[in-house]
mmCIF file of C-alpha atoms in Angstrom:
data_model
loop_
_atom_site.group_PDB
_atom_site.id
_atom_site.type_symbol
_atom_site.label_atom_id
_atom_site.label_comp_id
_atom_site.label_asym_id
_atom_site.label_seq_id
_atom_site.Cartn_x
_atom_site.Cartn_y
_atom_site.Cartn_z
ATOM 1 C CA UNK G 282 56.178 -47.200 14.753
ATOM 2 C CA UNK G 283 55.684 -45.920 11.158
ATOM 3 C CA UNK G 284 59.237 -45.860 10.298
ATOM 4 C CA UNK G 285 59.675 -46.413 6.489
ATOM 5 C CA UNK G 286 62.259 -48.675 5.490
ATOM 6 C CA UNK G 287 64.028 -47.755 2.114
ATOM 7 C CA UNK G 288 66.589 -50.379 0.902
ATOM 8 C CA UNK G 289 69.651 -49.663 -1.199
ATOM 9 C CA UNK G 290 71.521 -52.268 -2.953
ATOM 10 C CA UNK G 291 75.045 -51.962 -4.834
ATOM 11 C CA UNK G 292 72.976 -53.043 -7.700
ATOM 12 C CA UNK G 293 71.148 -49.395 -7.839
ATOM 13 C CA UNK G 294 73.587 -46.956 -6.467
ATOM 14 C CA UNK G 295 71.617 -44.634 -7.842
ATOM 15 C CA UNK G 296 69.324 -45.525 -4.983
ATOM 16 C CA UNK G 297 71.376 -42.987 -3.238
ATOM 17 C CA UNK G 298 72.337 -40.502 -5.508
ATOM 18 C CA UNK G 299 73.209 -37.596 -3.022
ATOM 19 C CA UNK G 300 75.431 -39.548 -0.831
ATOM 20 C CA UNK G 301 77.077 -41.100 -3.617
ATOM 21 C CA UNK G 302 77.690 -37.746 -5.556
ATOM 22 C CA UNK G 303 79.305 -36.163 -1.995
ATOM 23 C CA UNK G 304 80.923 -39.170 -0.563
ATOM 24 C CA UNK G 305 82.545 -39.171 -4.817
ATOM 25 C CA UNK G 306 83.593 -35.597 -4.310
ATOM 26 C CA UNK G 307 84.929 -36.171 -0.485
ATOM 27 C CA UNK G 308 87.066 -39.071 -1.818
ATOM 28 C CA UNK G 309 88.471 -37.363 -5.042
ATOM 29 C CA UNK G 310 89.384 -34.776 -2.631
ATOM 30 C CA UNK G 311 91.273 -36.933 -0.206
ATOM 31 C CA UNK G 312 93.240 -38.340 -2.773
ATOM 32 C CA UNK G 313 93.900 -34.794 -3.740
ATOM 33 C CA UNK G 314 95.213 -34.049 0.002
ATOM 34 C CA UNK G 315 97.046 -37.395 0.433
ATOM 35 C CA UNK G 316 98.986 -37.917 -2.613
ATOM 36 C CA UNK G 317 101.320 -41.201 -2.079
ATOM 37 C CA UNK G 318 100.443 -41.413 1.578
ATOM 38 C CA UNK G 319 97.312 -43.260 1.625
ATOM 39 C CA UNK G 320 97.686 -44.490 5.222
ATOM 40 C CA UNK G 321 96.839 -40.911 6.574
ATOM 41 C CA UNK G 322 93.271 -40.617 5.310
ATOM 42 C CA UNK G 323 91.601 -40.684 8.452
ATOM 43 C CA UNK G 324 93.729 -37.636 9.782
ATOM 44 C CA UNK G 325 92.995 -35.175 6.846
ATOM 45 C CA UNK G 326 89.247 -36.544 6.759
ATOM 46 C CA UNK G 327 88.315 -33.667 9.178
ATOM 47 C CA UNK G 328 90.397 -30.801 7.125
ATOM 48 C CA UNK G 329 88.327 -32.465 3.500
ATOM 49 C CA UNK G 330 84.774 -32.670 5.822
ATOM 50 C CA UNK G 331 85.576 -28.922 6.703
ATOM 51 C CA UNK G 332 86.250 -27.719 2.874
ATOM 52 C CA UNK G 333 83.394 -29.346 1.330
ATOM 53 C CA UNK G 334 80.738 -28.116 3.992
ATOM 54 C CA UNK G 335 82.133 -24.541 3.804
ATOM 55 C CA UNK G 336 82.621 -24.820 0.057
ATOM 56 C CA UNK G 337 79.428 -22.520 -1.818
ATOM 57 C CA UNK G 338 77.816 -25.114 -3.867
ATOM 58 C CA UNK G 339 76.717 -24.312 -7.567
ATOM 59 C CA UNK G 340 73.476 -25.641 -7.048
ATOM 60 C CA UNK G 341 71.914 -23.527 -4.349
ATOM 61 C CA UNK G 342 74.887 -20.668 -4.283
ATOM 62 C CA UNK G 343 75.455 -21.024 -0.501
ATOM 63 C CA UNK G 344 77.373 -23.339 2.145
ATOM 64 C CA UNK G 345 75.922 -26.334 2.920
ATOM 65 C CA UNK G 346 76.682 -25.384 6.521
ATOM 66 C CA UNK G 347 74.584 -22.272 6.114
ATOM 67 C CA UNK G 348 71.528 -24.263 4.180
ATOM 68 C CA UNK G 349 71.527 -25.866 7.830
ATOM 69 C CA UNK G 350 72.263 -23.853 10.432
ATOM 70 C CA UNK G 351 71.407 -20.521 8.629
ATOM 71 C CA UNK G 352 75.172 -19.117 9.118
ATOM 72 C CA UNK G 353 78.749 -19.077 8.021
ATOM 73 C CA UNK G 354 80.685 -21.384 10.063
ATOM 74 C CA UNK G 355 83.286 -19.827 11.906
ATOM 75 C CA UNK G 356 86.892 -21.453 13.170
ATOM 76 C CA UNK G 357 87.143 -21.541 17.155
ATOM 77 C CA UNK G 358 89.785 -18.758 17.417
ATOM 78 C CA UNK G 359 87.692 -16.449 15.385
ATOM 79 C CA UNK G 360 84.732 -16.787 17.026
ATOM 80 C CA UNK G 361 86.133 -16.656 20.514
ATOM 81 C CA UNK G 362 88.525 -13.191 19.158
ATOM 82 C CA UNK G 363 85.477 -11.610 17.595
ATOM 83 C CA UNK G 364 82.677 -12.563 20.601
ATOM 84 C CA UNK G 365 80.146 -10.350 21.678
ATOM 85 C CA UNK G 366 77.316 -11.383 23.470
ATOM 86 C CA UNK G 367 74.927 -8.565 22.860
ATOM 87 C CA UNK G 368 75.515 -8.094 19.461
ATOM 88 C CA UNK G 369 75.496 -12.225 18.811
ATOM 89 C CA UNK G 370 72.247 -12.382 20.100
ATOM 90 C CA UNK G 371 71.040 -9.689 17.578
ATOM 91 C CA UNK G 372 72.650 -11.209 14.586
ATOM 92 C CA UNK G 373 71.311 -14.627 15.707
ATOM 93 C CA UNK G 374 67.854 -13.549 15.913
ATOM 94 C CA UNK G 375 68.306 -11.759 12.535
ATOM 95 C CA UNK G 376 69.438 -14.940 11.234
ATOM 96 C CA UNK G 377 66.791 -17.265 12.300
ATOM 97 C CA UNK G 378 63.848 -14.512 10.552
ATOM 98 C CA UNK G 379 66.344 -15.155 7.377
ATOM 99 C CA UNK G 380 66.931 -18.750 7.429
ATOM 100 C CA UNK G 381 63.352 -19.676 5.905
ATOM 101 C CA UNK G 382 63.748 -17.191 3.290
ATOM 102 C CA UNK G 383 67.309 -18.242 2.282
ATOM 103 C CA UNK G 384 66.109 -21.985 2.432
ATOM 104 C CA UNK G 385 63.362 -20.910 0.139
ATOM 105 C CA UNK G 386 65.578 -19.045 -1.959
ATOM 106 C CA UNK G 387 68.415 -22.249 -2.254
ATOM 107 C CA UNK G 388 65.172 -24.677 -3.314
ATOM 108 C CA UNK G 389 64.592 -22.721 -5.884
ATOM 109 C CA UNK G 390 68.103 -22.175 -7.330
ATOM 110 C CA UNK G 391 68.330 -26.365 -6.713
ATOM 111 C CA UNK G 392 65.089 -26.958 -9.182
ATOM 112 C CA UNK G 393 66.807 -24.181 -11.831
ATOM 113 C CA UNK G 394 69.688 -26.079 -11.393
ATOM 114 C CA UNK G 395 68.121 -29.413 -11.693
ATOM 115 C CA UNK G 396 66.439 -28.523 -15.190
ATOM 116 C CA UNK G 397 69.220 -27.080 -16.676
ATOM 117 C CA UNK G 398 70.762 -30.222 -15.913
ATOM 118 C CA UNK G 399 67.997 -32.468 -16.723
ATOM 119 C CA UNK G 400 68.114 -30.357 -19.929
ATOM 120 C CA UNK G 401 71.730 -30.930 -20.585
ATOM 121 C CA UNK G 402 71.217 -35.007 -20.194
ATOM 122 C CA UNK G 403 68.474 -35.930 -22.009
ATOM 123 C CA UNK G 404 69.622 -33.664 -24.880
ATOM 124 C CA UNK G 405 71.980 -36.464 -25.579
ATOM 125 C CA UNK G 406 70.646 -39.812 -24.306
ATOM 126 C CA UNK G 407 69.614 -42.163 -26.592
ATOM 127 C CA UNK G 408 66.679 -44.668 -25.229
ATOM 128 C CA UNK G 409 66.967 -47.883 -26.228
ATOM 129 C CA UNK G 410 64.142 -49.755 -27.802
ATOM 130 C CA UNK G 411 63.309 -53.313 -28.450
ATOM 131 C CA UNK G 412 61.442 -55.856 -30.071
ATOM 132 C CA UNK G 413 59.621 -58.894 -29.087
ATOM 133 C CA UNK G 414 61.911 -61.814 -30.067
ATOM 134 C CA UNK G 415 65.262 -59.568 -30.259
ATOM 135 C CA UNK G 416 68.227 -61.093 -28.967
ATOM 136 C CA UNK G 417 69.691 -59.741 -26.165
ATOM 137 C CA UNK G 418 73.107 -59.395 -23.605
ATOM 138 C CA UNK G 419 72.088 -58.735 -20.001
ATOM 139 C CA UNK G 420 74.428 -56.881 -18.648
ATOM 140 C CA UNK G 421 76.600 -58.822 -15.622
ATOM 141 C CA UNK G 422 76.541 -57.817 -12.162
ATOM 142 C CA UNK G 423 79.402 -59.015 -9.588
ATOM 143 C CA UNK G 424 76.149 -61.210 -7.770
ATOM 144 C CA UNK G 425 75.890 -63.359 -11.033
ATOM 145 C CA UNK G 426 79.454 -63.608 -12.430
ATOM 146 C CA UNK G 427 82.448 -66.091 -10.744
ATOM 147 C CA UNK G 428 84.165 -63.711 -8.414
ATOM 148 C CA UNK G 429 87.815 -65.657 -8.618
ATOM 149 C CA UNK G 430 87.957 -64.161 -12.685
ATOM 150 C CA UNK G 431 88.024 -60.785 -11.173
ATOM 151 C CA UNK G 432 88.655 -58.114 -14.147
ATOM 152 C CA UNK G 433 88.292 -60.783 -16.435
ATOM 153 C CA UNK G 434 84.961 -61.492 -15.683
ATOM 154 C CA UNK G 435 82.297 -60.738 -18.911
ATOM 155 C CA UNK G 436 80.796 -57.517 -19.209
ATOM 156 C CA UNK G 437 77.287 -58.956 -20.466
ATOM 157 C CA UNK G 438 75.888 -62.439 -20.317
ATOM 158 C CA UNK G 439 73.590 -64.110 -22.237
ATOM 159 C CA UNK G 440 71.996 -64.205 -25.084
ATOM 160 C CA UNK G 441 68.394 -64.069 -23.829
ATOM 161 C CA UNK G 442 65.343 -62.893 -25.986
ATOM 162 C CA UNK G 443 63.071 -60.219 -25.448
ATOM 163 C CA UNK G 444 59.269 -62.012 -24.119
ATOM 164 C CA UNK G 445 57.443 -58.956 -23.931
ATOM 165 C CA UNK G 446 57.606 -54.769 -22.796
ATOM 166 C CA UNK G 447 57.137 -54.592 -18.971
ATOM 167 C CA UNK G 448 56.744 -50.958 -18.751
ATOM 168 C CA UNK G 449 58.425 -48.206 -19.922
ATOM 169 C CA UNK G 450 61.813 -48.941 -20.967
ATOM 170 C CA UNK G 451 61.679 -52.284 -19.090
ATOM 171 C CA UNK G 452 61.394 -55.916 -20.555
ATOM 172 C CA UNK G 453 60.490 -59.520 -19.903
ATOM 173 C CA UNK G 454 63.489 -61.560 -20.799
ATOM 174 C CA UNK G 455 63.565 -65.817 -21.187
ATOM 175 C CA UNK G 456 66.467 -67.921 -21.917
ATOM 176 C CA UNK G 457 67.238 -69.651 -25.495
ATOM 177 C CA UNK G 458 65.436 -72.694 -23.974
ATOM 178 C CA UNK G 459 61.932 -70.224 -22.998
ATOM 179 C CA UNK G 460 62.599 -70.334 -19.584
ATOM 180 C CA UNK G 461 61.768 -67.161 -18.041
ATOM 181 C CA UNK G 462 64.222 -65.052 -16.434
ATOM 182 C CA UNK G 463 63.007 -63.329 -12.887
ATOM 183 C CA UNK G 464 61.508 -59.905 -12.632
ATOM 184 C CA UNK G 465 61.728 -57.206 -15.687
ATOM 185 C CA UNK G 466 64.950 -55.714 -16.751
ATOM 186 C CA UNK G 467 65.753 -51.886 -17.468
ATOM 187 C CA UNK G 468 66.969 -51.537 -21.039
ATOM 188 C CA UNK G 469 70.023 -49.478 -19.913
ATOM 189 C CA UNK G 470 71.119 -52.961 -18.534
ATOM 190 C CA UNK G 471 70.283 -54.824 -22.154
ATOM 191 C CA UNK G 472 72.216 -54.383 -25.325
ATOM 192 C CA UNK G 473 71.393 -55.856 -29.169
ATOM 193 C CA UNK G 474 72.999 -59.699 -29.902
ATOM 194 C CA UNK G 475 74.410 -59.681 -33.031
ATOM 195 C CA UNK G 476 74.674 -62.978 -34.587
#
């Protein structure tokens, strides 16, 4: 068939980064909208859907509705108040000439916004680097820790040491007894062992 299949684990949300970011926003502004009544979520989900999709976005300066469909939404009322069929048609058709230019246009205000961004992170991040034969704590993933301790579960397991660079940023990792630990592992998710 040539369908691709792309797997996303709660291991790597990041996997997902665009859903995650708007189903973040979405939920922060439910809570907003519900306040102690947390039962009613599924009634103001339409009323949050509708804000956030007519919402301009900093990234590309326009709706996403209008990234999409190449116009402002309009409420049912309005549209039905305000209808003309001649002069519809003539605004649609101007809007369909538009809509590659303003998708054009939003790509390139999304890649300016994307390096300033990129800019702002990596003028702080710190990569971590490693030795062969450093001691290290793997961070622990719900998978591999005893579900009943719940919040009091460990943060980092180990200590494992460091068997050799796997890429960049990624490393080989064997127990204190040399047996190897599977596949490489991403030194955001390793820390130093102090002793």
């Amino acid at each position: 068939m040539g369908d691709k299949m792309i797997t996303s684990t709660p291991v790597h949300p990041q996997a997902n980064g665009q859903a995650e970011s708007r189903n973040k926003i979405i939920i922060n502004n439910l809570k907003k909208k519900l306040g102690s009544k947390k039962g009613k979520w599924a009634e103001e989900l339409p009323f949050v859907l509708w804000a956030d999709t007519t919402t301009t976005k900093n990234a590309t300066s326009q709706t996403p509705f209008s990234l999409v469909f190449g116009s402002e939404m309009i409420i049912p009322t309005a549209r039905t108040s305000l209808q003309n069929i001649e002069a519809n048609n003539e605004i649609l058709s101007q809007d369909i000439d538009t809509i590659d230019e303003s998708s054009d246009i939003a790509k390139i205000r999304m890649a300016v916004y994307q390096q300033k961004i990129a800019k702002s992170y990596n003028k702080n991040i710190r990569i971590r680097r490693f030795q062969v034969g450093d001691l290290v704590l793997r961070k622990a993933f719900q998978n591999t820790t005893n579900l009943t301790d719940g919040k009091l579960a460990p943060k980092w397991e180990g200590p494992y040491k460091i068997d050799s660079e796997a890429g960049k940023g990624a490393y080989k990792l064997v127990t204190m007894n040399l047996e190897p630990i599977p596949r490489a592992w991403n030194a955001i998710y390793l820390k130093i062992y102090f002793i």
